PDB file of C-alpha atoms in Angstrom:
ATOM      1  CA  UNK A   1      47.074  92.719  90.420  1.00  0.00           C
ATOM      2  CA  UNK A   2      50.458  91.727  91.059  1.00  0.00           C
ATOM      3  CA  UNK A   3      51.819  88.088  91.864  1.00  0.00           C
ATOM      4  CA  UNK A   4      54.531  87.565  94.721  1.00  0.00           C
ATOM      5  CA  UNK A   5      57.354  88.232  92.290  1.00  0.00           C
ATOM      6  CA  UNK A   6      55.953  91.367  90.894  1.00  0.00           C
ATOM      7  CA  UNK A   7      54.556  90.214  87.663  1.00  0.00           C
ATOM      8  CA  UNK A   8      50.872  90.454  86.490  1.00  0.00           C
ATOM      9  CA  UNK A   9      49.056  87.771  87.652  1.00  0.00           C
ATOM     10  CA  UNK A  10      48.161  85.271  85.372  1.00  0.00           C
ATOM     11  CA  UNK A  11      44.758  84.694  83.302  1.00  0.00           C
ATOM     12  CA  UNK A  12      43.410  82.096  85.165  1.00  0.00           C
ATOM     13  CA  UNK A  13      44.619  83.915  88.786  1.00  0.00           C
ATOM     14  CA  UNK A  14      42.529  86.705  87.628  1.00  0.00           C
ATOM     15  CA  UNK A  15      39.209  84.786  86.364  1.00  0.00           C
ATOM     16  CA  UNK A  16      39.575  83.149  90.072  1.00  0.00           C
ATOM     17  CA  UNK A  17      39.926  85.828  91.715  1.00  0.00           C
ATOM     18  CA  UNK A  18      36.848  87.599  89.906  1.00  0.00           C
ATOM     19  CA  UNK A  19      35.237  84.499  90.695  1.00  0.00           C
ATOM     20  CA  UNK A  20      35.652  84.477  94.220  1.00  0.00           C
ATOM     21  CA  UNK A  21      34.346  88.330  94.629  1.00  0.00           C
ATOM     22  CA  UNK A  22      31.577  87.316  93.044  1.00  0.00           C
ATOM     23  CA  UNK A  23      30.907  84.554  95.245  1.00  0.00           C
ATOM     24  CA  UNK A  24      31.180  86.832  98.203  1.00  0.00           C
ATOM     25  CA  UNK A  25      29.595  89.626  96.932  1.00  0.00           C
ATOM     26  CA  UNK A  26      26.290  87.230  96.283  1.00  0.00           C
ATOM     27  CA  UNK A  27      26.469  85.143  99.497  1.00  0.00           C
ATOM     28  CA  UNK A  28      26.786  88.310 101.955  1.00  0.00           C
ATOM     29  CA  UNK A  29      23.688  89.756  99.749  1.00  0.00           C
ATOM     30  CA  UNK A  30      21.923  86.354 101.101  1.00  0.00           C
ATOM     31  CA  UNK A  31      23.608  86.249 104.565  1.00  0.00           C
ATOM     32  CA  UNK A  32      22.193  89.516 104.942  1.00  0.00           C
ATOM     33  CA  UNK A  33      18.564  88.991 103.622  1.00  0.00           C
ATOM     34  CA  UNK A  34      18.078  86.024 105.655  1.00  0.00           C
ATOM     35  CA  UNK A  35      20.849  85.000 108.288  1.00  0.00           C
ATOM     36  CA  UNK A  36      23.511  83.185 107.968  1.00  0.00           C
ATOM     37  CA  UNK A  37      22.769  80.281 109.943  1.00  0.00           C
ATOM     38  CA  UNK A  38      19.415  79.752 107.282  1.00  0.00           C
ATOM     39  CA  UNK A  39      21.108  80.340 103.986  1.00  0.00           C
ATOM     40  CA  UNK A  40      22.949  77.511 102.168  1.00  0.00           C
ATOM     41  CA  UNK A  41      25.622  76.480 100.192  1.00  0.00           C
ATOM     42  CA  UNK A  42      23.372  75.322  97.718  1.00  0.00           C
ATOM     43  CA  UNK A  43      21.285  78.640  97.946  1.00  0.00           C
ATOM     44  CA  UNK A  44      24.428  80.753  97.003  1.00  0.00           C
ATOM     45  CA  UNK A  45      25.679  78.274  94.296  1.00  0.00           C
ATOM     46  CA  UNK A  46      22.154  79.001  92.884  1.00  0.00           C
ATOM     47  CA  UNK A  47      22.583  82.779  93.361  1.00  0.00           C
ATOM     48  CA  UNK A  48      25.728  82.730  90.986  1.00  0.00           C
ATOM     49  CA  UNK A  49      24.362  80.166  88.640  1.00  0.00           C
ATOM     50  CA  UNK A  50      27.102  77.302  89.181  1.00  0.00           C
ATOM     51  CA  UNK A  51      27.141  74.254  91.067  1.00  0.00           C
ATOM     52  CA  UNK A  52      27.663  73.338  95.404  1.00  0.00           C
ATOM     53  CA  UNK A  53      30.145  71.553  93.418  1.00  0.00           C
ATOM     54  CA  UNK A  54      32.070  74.370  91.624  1.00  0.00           C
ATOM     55  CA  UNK A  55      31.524  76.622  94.621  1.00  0.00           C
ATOM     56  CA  UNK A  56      33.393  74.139  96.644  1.00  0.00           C
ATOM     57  CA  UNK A  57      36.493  75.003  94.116  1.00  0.00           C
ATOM     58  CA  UNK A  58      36.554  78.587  95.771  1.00  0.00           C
ATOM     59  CA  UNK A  59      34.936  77.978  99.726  1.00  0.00           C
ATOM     60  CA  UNK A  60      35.321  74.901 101.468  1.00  0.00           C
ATOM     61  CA  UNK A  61      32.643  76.172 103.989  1.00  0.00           C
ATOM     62  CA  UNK A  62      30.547  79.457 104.406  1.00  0.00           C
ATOM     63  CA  UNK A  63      32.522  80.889 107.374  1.00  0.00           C
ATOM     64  CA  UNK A  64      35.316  80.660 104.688  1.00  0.00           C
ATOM     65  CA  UNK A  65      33.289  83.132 102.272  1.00  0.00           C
ATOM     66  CA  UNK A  66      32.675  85.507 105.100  1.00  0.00           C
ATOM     67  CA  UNK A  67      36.283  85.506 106.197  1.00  0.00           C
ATOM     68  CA  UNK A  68      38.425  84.905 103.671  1.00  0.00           C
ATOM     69  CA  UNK A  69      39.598  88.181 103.167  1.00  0.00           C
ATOM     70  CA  UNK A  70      40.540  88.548 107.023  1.00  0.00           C
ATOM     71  CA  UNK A  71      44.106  87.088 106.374  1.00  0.00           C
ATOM     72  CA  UNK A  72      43.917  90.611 103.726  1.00  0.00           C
ATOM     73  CA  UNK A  73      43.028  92.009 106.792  1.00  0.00           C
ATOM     74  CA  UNK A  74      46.010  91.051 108.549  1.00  0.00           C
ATOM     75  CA  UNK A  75      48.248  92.643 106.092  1.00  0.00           C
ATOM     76  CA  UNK A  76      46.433  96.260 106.206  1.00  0.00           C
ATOM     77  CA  UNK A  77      46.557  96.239 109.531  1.00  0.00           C
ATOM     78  CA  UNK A  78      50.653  95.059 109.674  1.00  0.00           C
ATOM     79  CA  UNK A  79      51.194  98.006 106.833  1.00  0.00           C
ATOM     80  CA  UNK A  80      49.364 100.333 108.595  1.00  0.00           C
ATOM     81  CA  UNK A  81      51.469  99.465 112.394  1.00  0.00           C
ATOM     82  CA  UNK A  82      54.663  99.472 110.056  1.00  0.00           C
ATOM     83  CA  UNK A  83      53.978 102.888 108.994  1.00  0.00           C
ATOM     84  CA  UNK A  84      53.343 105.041 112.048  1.00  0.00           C
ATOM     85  CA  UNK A  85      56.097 107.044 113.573  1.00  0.00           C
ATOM     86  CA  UNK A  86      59.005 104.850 114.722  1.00  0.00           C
ATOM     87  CA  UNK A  87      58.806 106.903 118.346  1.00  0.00           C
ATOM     88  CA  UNK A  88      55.156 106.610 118.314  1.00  0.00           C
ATOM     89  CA  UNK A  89      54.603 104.338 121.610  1.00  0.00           C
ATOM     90  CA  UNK A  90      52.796 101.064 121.176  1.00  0.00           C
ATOM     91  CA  UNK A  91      49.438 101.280 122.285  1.00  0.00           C
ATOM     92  CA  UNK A  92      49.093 104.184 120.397  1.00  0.00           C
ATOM     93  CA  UNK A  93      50.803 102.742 117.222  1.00  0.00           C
ATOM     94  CA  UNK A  94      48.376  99.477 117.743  1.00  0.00           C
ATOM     95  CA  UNK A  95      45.079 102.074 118.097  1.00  0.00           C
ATOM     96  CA  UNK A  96      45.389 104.499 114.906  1.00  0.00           C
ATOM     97  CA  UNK A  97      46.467 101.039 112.875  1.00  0.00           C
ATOM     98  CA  UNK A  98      43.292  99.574 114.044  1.00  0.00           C
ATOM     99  CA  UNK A  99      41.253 102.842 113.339  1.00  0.00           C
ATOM    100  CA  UNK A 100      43.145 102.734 109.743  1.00  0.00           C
ATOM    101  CA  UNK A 101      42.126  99.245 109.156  1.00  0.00           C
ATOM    102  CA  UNK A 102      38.262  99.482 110.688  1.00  0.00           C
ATOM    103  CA  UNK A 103      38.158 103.040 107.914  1.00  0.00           C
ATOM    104  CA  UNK A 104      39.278 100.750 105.039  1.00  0.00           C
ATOM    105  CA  UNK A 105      36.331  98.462 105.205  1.00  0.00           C
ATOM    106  CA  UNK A 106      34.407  98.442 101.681  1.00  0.00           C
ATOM    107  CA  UNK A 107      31.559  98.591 103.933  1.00  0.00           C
ATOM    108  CA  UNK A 108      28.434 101.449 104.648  1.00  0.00           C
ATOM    109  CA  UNK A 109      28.401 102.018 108.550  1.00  0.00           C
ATOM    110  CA  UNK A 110      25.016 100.345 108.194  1.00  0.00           C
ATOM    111  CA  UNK A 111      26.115  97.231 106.596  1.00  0.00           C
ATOM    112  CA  UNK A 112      29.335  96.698 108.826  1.00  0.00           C
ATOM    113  CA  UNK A 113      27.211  96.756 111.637  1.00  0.00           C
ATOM    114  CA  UNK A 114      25.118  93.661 109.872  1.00  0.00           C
ATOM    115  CA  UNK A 115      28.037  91.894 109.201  1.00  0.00           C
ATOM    116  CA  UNK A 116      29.471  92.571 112.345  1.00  0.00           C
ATOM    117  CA  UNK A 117      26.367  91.427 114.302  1.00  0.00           C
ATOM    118  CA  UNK A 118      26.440  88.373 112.339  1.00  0.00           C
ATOM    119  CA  UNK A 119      29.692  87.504 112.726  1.00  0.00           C
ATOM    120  CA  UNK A 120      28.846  87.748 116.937  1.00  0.00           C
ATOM    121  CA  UNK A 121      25.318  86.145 116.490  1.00  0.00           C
ATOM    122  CA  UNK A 122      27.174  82.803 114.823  1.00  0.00           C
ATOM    123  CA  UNK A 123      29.403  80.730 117.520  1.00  0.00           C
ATOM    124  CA  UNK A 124      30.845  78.728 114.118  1.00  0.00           C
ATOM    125  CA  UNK A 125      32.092  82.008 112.368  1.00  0.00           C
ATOM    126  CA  UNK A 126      33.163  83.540 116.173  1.00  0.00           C
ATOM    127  CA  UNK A 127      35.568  80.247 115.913  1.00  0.00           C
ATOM    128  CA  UNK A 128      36.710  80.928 113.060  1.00  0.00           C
ATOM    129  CA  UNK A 129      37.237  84.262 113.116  1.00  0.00           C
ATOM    130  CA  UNK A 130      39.465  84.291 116.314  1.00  0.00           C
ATOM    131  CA  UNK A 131      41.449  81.054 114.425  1.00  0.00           C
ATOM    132  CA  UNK A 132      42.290  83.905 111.937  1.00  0.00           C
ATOM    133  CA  UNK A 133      43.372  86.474 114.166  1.00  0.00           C
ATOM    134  CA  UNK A 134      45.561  84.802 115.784  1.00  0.00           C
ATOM    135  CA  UNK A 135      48.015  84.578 112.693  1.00  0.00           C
ATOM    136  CA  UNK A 136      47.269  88.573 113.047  1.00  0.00           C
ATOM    137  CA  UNK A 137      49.615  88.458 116.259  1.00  0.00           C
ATOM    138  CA  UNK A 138      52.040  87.251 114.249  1.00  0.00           C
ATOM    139  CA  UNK A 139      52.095  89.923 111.717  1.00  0.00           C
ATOM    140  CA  UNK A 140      52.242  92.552 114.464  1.00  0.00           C
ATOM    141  CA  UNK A 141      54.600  91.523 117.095  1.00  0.00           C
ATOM    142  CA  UNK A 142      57.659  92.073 115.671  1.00  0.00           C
ATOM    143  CA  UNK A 143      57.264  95.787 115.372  1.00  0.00           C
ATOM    144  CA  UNK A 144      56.104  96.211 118.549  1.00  0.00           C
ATOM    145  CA  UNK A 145      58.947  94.188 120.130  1.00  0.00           C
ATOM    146  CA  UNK A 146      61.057  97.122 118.228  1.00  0.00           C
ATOM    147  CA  UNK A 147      58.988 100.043 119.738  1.00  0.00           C
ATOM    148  CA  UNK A 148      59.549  98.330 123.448  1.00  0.00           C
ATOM    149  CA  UNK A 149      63.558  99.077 122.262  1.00  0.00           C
ATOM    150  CA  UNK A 150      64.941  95.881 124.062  1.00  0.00           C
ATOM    151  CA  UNK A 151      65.674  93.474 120.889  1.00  0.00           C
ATOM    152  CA  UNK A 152      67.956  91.934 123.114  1.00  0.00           C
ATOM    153  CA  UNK A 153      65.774  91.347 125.821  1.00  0.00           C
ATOM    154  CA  UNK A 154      64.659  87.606 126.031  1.00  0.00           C
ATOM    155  CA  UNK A 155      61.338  88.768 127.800  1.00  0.00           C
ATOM    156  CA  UNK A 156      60.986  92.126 124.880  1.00  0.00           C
ATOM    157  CA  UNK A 157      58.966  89.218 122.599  1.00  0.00           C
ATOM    158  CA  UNK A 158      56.755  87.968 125.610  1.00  0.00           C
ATOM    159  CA  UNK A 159      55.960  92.138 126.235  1.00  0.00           C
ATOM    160  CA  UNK A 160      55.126  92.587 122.564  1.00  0.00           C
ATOM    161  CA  UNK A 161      52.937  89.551 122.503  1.00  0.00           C
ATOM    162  CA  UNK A 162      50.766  90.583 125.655  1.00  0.00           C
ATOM    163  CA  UNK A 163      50.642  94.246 124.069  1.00  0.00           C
ATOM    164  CA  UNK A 164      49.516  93.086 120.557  1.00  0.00           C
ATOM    165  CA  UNK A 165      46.877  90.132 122.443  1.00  0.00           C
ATOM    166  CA  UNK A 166      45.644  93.000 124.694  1.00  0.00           C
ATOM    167  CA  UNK A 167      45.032  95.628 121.991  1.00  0.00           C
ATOM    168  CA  UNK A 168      43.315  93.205 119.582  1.00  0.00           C
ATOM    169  CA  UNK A 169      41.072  91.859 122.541  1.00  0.00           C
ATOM    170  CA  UNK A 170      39.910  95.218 123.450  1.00  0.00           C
ATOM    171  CA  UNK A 171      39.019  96.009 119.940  1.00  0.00           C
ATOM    172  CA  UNK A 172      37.010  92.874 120.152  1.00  0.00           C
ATOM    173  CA  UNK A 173      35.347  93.741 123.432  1.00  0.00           C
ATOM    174  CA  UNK A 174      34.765  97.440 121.642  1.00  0.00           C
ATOM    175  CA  UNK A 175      33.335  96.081 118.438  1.00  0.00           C
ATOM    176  CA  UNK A 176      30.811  93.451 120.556  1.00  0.00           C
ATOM    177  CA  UNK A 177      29.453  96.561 123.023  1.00  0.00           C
ATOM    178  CA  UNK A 178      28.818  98.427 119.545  1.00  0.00           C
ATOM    179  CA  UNK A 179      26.881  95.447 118.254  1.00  0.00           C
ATOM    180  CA  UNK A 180      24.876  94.953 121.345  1.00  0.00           C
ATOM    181  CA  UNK A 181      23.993  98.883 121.439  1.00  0.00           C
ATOM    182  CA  UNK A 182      23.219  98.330 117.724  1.00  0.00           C
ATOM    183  CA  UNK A 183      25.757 101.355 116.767  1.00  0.00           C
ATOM    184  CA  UNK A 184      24.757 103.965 119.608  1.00  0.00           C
ATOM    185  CA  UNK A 185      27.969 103.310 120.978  1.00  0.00           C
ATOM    186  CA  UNK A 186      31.311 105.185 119.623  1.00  0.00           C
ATOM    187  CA  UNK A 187      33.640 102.592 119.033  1.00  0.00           C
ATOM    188  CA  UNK A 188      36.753 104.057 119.643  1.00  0.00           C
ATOM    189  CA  UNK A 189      35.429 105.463 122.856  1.00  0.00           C
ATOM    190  CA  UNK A 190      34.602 101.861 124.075  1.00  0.00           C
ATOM    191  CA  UNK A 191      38.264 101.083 122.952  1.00  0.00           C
ATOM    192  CA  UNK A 192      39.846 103.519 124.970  1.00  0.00           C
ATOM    193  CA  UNK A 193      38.055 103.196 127.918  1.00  0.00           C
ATOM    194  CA  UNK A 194      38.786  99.107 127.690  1.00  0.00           C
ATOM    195  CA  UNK A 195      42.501  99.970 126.764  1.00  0.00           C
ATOM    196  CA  UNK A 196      42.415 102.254 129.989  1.00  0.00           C
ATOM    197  CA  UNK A 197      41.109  99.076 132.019  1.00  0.00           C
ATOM    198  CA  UNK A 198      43.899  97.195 130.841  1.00  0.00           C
ATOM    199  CA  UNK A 199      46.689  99.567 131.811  1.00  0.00           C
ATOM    200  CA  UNK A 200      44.492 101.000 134.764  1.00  0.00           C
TER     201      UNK A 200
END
């Protein structure tokens, strides 16, 4: 692992890092056991054999340990926008980056449909979560502003913002009739069908 400037990251960057994935790795184990609403900071301090203290070095707060990586997220899904066809049009760019990003998951089907439905099933990490994505928008605006072709176009950036707020709402509505049917539903499917609604 690499730091901003291209040099291997540090000792101590490391150790925290390996810290912090083991923190995660431990507290979904326990979110999935039991809920997340019933398990505890102090329960997954005890899991890892440290302190709520020392946790609180890593996690301010649980939704934190659950989302942390979605700013990682971000990033995959930017790279994987940035790299489609430079014709390709937008909605279609925005779809097979999403697909991409959804196929990248470290996940089993089986357990990204537990994290999903706890993710829906908690209003706190539902908060937090769409906090996050909104600094997605930002990562994925300005190439869609460049695939509407109109750079000089005052009103290209308000297009490429309703485009990129669209797409990642309709994955969102996608991903939430998947939970409910408890994964009878094909995703994509469900995204196409609310992209089609959209443009309809």
């Amino acid at each position: 692992m690499n730091d901003r400037e291209g040099r291997p990251a540090g000792l101590r960057e490391r150790t925290r890092r390996a810290v912090q994935a083991e923190i995660v790795e431990a507290a979904m184990r326990l979110f999935l056991e039991q809920g997340f609403e019933a398990t505890t900071m102090e329960q997954i301090a005890s899991e890892i054999g440290t302190s709520r203290r020392s946790l609180f070095r890593y996690f301010g707060t649980k939704e934190d340990i659950v989302l942390g990586d979605h700013a990682d997220h971000g990033k995959v899904l930017q790279a994987a926008l940035e790299a489609r066809p430079a014709h390709e049009p937008p909605w279609e760019a925005l779809r097979a980056a999403l697909k991409q990003l959804v196929e990248s998951l470290p996940y089993s089907p089986r357990d990204f449909l537990k994290i999903t439905s706890m993710l829906h099933a908690s209003p706190s990490l539902r908060a937090r979560q769409h906090e996050k994505r909104q600094q997605w928008t930002e990562l994925l605006v300005p190439d869609i502003a460049r695939r509407l072709g109109a750079a000089a176009d005052p009103m290209a950036e308000v297009r490429a913002r309703a485009l990129v707020a669209c797409a990642l709402s309709c994955s969102e509505v996608a991903t939430e009739v998947w939970v409910r049917s408890e994964g009878t539903v094909d995703m994509e499917q469900a995204f196409d069908e609310a992209v089609a609604a959209v443009r309809g």
